[in-house]
CSV table of C-alpha atoms in Angstrom, one decimal:
chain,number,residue,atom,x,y,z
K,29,UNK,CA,95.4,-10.5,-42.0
K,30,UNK,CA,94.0,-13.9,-42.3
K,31,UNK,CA,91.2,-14.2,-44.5
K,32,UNK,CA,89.0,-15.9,-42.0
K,33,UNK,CA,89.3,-13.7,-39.1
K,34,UNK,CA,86.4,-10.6,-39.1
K,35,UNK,CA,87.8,-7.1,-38.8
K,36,UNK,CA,86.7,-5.2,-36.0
K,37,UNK,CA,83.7,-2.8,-37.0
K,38,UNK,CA,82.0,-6.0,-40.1
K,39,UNK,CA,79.7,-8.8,-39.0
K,40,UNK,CA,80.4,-12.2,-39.1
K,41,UNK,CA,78.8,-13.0,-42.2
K,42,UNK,CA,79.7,-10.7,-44.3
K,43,UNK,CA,82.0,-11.7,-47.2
K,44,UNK,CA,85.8,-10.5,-47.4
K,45,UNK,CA,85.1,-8.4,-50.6
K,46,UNK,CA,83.6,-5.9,-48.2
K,47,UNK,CA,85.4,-5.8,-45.8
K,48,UNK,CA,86.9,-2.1,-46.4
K,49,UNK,CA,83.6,-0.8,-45.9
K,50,UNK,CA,83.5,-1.6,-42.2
K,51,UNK,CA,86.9,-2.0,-41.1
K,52,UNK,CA,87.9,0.0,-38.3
K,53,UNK,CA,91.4,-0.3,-38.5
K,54,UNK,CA,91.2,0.3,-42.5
K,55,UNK,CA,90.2,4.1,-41.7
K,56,UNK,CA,90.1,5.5,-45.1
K,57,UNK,CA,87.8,3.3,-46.6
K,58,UNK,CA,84.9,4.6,-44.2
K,59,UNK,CA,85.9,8.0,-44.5
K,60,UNK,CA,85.4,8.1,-48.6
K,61,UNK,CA,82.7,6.1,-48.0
K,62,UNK,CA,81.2,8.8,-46.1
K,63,UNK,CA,82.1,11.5,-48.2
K,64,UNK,CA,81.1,9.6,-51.5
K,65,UNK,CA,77.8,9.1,-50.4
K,66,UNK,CA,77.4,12.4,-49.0
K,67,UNK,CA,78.3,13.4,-52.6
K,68,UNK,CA,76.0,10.9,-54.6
K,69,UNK,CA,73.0,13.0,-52.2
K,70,UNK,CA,74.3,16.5,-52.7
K,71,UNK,CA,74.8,15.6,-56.5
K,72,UNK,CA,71.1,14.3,-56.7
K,73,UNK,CA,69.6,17.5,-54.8
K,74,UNK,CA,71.5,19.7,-57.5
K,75,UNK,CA,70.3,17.8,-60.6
K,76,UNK,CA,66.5,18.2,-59.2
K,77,UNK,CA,67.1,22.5,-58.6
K,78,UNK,CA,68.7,22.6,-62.1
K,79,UNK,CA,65.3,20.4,-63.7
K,80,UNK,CA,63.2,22.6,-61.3
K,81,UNK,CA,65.1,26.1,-62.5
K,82,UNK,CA,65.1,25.1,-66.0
K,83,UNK,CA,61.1,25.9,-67.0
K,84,UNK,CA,61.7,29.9,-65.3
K,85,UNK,CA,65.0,30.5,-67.2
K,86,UNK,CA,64.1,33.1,-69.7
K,87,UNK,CA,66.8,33.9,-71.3
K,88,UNK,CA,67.9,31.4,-74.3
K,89,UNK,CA,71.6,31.5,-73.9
K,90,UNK,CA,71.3,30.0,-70.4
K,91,UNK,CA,68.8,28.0,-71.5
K,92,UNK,CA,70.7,26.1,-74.1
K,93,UNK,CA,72.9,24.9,-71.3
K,94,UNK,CA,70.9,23.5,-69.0
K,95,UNK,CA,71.1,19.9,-70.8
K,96,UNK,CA,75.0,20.3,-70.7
K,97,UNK,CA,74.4,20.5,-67.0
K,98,UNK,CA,72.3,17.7,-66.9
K,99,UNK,CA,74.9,15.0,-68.0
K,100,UNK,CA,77.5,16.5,-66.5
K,101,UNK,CA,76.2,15.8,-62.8
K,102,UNK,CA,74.9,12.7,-64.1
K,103,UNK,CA,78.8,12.0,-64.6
K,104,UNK,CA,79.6,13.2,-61.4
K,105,UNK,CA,77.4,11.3,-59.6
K,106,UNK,CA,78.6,8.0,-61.4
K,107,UNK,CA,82.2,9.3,-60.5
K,108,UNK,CA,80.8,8.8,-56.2
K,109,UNK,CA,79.2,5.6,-57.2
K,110,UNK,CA,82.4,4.7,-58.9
K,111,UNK,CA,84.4,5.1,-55.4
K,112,UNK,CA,82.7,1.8,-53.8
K,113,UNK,CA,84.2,-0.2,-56.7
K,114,UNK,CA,87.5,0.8,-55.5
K,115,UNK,CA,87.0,0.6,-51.5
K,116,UNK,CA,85.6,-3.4,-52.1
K,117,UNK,CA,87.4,-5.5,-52.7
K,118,UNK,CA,89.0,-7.2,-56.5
K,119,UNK,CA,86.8,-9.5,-58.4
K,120,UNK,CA,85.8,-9.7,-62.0
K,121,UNK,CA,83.0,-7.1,-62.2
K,122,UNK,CA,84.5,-4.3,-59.7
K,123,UNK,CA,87.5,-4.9,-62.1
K,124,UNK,CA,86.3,-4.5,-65.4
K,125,UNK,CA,83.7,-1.5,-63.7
K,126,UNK,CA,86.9,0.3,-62.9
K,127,UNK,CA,88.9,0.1,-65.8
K,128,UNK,CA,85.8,0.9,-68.1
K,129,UNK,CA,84.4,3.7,-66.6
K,130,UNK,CA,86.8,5.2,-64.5
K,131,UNK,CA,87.8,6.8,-67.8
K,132,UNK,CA,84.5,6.9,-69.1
K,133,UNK,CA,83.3,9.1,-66.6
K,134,UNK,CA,85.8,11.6,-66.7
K,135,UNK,CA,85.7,11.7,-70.6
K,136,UNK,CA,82.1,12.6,-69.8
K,137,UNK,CA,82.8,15.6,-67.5
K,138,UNK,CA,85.5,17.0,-69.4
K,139,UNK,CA,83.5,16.7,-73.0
K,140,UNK,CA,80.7,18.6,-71.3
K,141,UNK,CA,82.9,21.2,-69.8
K,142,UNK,CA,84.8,21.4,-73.3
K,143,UNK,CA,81.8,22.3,-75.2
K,144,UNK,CA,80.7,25.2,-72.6
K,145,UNK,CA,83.5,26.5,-73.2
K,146,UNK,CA,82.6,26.2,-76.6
K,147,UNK,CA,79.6,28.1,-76.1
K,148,UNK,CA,81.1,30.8,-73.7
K,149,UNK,CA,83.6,31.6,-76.6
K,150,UNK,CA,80.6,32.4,-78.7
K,151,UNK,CA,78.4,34.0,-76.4
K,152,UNK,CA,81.7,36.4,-75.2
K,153,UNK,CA,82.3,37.4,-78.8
K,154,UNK,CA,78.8,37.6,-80.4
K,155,UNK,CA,76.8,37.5,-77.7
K,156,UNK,CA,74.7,35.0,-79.4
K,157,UNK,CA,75.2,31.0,-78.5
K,158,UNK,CA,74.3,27.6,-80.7
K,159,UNK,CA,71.7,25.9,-79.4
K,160,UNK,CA,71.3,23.2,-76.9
K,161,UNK,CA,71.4,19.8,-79.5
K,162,UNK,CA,74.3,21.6,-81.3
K,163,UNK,CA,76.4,21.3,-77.5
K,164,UNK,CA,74.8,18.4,-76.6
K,165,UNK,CA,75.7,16.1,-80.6
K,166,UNK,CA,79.2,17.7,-79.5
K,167,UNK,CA,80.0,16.7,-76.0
K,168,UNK,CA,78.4,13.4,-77.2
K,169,UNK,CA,80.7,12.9,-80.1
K,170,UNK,CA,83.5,14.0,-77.9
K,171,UNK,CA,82.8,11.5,-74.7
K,172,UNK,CA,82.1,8.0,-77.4
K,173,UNK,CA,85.6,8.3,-78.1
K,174,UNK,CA,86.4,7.3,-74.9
K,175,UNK,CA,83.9,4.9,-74.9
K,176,UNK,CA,85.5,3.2,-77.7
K,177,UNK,CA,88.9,3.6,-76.7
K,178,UNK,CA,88.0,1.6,-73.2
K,179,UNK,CA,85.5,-1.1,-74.9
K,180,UNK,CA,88.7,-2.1,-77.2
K,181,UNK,CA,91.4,-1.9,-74.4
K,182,UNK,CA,89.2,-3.7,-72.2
K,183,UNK,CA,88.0,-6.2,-74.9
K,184,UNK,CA,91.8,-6.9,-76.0
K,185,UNK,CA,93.9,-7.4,-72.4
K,186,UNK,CA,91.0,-9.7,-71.1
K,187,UNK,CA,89.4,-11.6,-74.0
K,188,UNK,CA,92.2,-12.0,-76.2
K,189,UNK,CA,95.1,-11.3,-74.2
K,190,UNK,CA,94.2,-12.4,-70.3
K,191,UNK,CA,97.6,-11.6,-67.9
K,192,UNK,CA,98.6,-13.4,-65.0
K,193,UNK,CA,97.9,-12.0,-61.4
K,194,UNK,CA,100.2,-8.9,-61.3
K,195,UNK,CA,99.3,-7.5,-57.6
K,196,UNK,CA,100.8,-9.4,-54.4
K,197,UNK,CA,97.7,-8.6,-52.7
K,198,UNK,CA,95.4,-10.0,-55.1
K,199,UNK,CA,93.6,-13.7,-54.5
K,200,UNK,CA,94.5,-16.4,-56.2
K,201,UNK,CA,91.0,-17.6,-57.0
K,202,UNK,CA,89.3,-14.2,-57.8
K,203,UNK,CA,92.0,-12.6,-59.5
K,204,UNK,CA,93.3,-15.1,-61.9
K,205,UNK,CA,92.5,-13.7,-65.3
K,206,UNK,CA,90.0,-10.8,-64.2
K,207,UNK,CA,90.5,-7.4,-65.7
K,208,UNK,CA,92.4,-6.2,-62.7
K,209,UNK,CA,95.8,-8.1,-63.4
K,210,UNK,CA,97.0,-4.6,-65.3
K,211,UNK,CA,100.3,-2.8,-64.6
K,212,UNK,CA,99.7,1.0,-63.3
K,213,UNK,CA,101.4,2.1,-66.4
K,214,UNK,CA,99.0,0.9,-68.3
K,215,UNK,CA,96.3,2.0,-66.8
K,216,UNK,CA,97.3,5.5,-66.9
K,217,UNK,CA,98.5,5.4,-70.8
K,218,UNK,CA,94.7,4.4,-71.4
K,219,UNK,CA,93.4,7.6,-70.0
K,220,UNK,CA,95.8,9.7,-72.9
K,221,UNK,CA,92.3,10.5,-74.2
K,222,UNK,CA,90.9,12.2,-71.1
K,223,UNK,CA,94.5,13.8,-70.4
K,224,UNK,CA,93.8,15.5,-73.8
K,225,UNK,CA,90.1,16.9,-72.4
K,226,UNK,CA,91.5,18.4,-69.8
K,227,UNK,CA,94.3,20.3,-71.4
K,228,UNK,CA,91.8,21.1,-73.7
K,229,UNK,CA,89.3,22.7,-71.3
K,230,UNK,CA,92.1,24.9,-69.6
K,231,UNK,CA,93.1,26.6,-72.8
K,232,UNK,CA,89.6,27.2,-74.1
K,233,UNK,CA,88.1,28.4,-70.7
K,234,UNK,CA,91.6,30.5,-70.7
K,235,UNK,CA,90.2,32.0,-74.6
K,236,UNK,CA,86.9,33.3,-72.9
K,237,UNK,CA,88.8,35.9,-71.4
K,238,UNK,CA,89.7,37.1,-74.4
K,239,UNK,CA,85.8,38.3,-75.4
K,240,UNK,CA,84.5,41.7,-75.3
K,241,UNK,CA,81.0,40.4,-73.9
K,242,UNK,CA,82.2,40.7,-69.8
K,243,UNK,CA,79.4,39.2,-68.7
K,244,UNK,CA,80.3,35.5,-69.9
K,245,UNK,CA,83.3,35.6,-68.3
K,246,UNK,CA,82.4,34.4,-65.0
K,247,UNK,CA,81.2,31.0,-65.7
K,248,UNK,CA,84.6,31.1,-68.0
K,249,UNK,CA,86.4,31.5,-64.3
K,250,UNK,CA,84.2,29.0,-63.4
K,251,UNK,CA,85.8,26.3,-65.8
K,252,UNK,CA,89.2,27.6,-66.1
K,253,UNK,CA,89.6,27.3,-61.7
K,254,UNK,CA,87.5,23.5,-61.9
K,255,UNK,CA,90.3,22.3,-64.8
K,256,UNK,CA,93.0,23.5,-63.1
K,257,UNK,CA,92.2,22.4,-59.9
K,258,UNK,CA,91.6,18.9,-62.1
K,259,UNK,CA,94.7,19.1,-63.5
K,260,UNK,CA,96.6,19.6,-59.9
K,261,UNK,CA,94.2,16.2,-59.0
K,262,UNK,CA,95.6,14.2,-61.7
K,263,UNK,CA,98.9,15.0,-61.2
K,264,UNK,CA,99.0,13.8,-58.2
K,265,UNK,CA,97.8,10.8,-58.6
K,266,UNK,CA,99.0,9.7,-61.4
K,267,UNK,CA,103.1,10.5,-60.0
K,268,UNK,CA,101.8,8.2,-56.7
K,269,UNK,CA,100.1,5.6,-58.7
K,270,UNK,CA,102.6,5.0,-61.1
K,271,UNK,CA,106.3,5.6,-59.0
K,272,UNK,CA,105.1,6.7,-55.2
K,273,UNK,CA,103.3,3.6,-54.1
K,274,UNK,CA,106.0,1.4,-55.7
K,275,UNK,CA,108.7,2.6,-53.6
K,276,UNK,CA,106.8,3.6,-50.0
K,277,UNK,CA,103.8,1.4,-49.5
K,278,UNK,CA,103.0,-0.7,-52.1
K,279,UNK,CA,100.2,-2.0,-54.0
K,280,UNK,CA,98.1,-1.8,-51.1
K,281,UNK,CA,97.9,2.2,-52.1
K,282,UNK,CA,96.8,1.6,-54.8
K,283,UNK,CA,92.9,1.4,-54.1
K,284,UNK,CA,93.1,4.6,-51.9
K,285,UNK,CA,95.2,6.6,-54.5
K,286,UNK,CA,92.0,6.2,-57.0
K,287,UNK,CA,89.7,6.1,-54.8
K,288,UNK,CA,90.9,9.5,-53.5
K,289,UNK,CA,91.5,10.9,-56.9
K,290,UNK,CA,87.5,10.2,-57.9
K,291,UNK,CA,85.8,11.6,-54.6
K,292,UNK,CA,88.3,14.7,-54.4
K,293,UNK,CA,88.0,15.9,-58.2
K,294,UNK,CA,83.7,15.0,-57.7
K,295,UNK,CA,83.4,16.5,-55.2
K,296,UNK,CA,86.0,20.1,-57.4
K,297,UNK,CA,83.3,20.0,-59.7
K,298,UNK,CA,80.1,20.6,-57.9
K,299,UNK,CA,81.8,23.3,-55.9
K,300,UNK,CA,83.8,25.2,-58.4
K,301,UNK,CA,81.7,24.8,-61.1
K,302,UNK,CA,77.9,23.0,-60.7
K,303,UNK,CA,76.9,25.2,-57.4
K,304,UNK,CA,78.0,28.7,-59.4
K,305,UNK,CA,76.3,27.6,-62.7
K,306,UNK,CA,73.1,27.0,-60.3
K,307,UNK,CA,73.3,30.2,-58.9
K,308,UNK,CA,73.7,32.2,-62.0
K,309,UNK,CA,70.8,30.6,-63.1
K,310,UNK,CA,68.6,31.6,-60.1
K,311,UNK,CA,69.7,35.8,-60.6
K,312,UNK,CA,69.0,35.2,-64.4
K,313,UNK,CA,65.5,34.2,-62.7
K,314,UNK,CA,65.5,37.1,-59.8
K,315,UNK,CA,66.4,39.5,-62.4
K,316,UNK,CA,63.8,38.7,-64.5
K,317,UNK,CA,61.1,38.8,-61.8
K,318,UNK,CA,62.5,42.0,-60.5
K,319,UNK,CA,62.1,43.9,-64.0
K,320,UNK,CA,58.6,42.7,-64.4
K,321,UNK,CA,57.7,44.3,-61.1
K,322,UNK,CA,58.9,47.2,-61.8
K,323,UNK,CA,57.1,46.9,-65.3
K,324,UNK,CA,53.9,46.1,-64.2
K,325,UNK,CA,54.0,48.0,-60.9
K,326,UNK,CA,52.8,51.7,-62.6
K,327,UNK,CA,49.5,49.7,-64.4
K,328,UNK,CA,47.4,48.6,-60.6
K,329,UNK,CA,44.8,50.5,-59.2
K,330,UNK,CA,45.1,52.4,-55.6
K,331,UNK,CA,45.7,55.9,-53.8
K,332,UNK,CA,49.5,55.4,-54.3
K,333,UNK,CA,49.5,54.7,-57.9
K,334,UNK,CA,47.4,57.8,-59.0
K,335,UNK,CA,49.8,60.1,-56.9
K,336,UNK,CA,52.5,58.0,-58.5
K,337,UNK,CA,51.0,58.9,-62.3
K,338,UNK,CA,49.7,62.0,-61.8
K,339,UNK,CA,51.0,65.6,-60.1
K,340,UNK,CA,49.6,68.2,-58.0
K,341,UNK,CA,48.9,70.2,-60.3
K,342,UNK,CA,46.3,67.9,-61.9
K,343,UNK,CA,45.2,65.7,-59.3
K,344,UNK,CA,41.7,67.8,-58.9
K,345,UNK,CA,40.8,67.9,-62.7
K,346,UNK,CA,37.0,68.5,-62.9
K,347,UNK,CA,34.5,66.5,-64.0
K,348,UNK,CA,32.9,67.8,-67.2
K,349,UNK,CA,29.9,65.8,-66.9
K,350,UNK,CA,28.8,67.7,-63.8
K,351,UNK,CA,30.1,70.6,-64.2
K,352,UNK,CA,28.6,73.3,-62.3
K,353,UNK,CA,30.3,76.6,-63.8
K,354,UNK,CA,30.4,75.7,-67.4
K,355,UNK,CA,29.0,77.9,-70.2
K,356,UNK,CA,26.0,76.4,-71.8
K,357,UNK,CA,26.6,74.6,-74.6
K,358,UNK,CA,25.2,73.2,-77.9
K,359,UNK,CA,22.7,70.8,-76.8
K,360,UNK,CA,23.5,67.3,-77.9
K,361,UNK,CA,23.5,63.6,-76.0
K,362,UNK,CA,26.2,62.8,-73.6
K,363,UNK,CA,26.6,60.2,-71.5
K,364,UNK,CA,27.1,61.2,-67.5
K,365,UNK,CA,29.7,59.3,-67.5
K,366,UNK,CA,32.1,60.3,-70.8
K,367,UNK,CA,34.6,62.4,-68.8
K,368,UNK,CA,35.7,59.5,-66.4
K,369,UNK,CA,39.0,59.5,-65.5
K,370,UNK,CA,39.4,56.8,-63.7
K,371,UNK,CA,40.5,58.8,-60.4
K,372,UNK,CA,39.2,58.2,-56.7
K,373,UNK,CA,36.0,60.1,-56.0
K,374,UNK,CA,37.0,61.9,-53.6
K,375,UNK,CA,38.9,64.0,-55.9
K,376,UNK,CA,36.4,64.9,-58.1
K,377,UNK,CA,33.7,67.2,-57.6
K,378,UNK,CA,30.2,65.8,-58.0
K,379,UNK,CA,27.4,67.5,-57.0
K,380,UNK,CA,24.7,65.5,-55.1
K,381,UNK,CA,20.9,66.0,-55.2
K,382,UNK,CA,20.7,67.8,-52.2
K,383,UNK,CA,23.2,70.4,-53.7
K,384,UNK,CA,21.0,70.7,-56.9
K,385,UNK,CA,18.0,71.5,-54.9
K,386,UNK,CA,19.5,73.4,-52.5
K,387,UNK,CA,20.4,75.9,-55.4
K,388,UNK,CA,16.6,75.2,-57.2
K,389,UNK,CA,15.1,76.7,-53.7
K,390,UNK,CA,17.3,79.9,-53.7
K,391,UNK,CA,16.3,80.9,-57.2
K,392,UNK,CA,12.6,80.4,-55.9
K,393,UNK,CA,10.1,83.4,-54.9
K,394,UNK,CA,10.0,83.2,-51.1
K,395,UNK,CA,5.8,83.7,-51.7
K,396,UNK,CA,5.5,80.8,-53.9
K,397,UNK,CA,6.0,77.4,-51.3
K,398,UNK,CA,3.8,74.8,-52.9
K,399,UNK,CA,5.5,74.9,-56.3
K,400,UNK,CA,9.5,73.6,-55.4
K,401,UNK,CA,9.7,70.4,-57.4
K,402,UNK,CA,12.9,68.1,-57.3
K,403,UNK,CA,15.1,68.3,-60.5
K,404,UNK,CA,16.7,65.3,-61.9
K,405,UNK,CA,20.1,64.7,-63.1
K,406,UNK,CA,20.7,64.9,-66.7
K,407,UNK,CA,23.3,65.2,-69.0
K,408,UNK,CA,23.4,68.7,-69.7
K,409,UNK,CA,25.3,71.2,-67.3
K,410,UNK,CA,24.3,71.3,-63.6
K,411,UNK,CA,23.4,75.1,-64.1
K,412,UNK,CA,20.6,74.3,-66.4
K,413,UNK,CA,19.1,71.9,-64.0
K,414,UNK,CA,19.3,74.2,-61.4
K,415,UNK,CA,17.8,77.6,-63.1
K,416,UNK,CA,15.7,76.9,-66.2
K,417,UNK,CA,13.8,74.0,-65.2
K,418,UNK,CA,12.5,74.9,-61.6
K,419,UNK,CA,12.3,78.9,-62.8
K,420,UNK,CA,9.8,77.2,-65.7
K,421,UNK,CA,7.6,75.8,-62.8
K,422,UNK,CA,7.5,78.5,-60.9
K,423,UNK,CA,5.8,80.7,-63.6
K,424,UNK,CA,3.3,78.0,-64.0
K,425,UNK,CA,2.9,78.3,-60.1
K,426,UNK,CA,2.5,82.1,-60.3
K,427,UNK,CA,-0.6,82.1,-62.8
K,428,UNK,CA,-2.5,79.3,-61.3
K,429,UNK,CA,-2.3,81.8,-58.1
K,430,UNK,CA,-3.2,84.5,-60.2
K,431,UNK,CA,-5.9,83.0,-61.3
K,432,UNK,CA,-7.5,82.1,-58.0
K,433,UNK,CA,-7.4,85.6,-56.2
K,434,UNK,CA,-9.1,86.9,-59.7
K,435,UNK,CA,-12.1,84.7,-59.6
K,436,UNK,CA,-12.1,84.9,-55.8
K,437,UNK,CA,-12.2,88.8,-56.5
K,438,UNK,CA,-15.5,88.3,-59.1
K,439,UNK,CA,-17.2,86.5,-56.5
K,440,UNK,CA,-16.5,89.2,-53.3
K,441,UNK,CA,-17.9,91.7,-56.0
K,442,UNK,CA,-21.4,89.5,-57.3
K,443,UNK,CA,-21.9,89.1,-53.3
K,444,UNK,CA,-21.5,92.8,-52.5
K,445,UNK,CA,-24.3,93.3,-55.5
K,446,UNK,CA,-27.0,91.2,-53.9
């Protein structure tokens, strides 16, 4: 296609370097487009539930992962951000983007996934994990030897040792002396390092199976299916990078063939493994929630509870302080309210005023009507308030009367006299 004619589907002032991102005809550049930024959203989403999750994780062993998490989908995300350099088109800074951090990247992922399964060893054996700086000084050890392995390659075949345009495809003009004029062998001996990760990985997530601790082991199946799955990815493009596209279609494959590689094995690790880590996180939280209702469900106040805490047999226990039946005992202060029990009052017995003096009038002489006086509660037994204080009154009542017919008796008798 001639350089100045406009594909179908781009505008006609857009330059030629991005021309793969709206060309109809050019079909696969759209559709990783689409799928690379659907995965740079769905990446972002995932980091902010982990940050969200991470302050209601309570137990320490999850905990010391979280950070592990962190970089790794900050790797995956620069994996879908990486597919764009590979759908433009060739000029010195998509070059040198994709030779650096293509392997970069990956180094990341893998040296994260290495040293959880790192820590899944330990927890599955001692049930007891390092803690979160310990995983994070390794993984970050682990992923600057990548970084120096690419900064040197990329330093020594373009500073010191530029190449010659190696790609029929490629522009004179742009690609003279960029970072792109590399053979395919080359660019996949420079990724020995990552290779090494990710054989890594598979045996160590395969030595978590091996603990006695069974509930580590999922998140080890978790690992050991994402690096296999990784290693079936790399396979595949590596054998069409380096012999397929040279004998059917080309260097124009070779774009797609990476391209492919990074969206599909992004996209393998938030499904196999980011999106089951979440989720163990959020029962870790469930569970936690769920044993501190059942905790603190026995300590609140209502009906239900005290039927819950209590049985039949002493639901209707009596209240001592106004007792009605009790012997008398030694007299001495007591508060009216020392025998609470903290149970609903309508199953407890307590006897109101109008019971008291109910009981006062019955123990009264039916000839005696003016001399019924109203007891008060005290804190000595309901009986006593109810026999020896209005009986006390009543005598009183019965000599005052006693008194009066005598001296109305003494002056009947001085009358008769006169």
């Amino acid at each position: 296609m001639a350089a100045n004619v406009t594909p179908q589907g781009c505008g006609p002032n857009m330059d030629s370097l991005y021309y793969n991102l709206c060309d109809i005809s050019l079909v696969w550049g759209i559709v990783l487009e689409a799928f690379a930024a659907a995965g740079f959203i769905f990446t972002f989403v995932l980091f902010i539930s982990l940050l969200a999750s991470m302050p209601f994780t309570q137990d320490k062993n999850r905990r010391s992962s979280v950070a592990l998490h962190a970089c790794f989908l900050v790797c995956t995300t620069g994996l879908f951000c990486l597919t764009f350099a590979f759908i433009v088109g060739k000029d010195f800074s998509t070059c040198a983007s994709r030779r650096f951090l293509f392997g970069v990247l990956f180094g990341g992922c893998f040296a994260c996934l290495l040293m959880q399964c790192v820590r899944l060893n330990i927890l599955s054996r001692w049930n007891s994990g390092p803690r979160a700086w310990v995983l994070c000084v390794g993984a970050v050890g682990l992923w600057l030897v990548e970084v120096v392995i690419n900064t040197e390659w990329l330093i020594i075949t373009v500073v010191r040792h530029p190449q010659g345009p190696l790609n029929a495809t490629a522009e004179v003009g742009r690609a003279t002396a960029t970072p792109c004029n590399i053979a395919n062998e080359d660019f996949v001996m420079a990724l020995i390092y990552v290779m090494t990760l990710i054989l890594a990985v598979v045996v160590a997530s395969l030595a978590i199976m091996a603990g006695k601790h069974k509930q580590w082991k999922t998140e080890g199946v978790c690992i050991l299916l994402t690096s296999l799955f990784s290693v079936g990815i790399w396979v595949a493009w590596i054998v069409m990078y380096v012999y397929g596209n040279a004998r059917s279609g080309g260097p124009t494959w070779d774009d797609p063939t990476l391209a492919i590689a990074l969206v599909a094995n992004a996209w393998v690790f938030l499904i196999l493994y980011t999106i089951p880590e979440i989720c163990c996180l959020s029962n870790n939280e469930e569970s936690q929630q769920s044993f501190g209702e059942d905790v603190y469900a026995n300590r609140g106040v209502g009906y239900e509870t005290i039927l819950k805490e209590q049985s039949s047999q002493n639901m209707f226990v009596e209240n001592k302080a106004f007792s009605m039946d009790e012997p008398n005992q030694a007299p001495k202060p007591v508060s009216p309210y020392s025998g609470y029990t903290g149970q609903l009052r309508s199953s407890v017995y307590q006897p109101t005023e109008l019971a008291l003096i109910t009981k006062a009038v019955g123990n009264h002489h039916p000839e005696s009507p003016y001399d019924m006086v109203i007891p008060r509660a005290s804190a000595n037994s309901a009986a006593n308030s109810g026999s020896s204080t209005p009986s006390t009154y009543t005598e009183m009542g019965n000599t005052a009367h006693t008194q009066t017919n005598g001296n109305s008796g003494n002056g009947l008798h001085r009358t008769s006299q006169w």
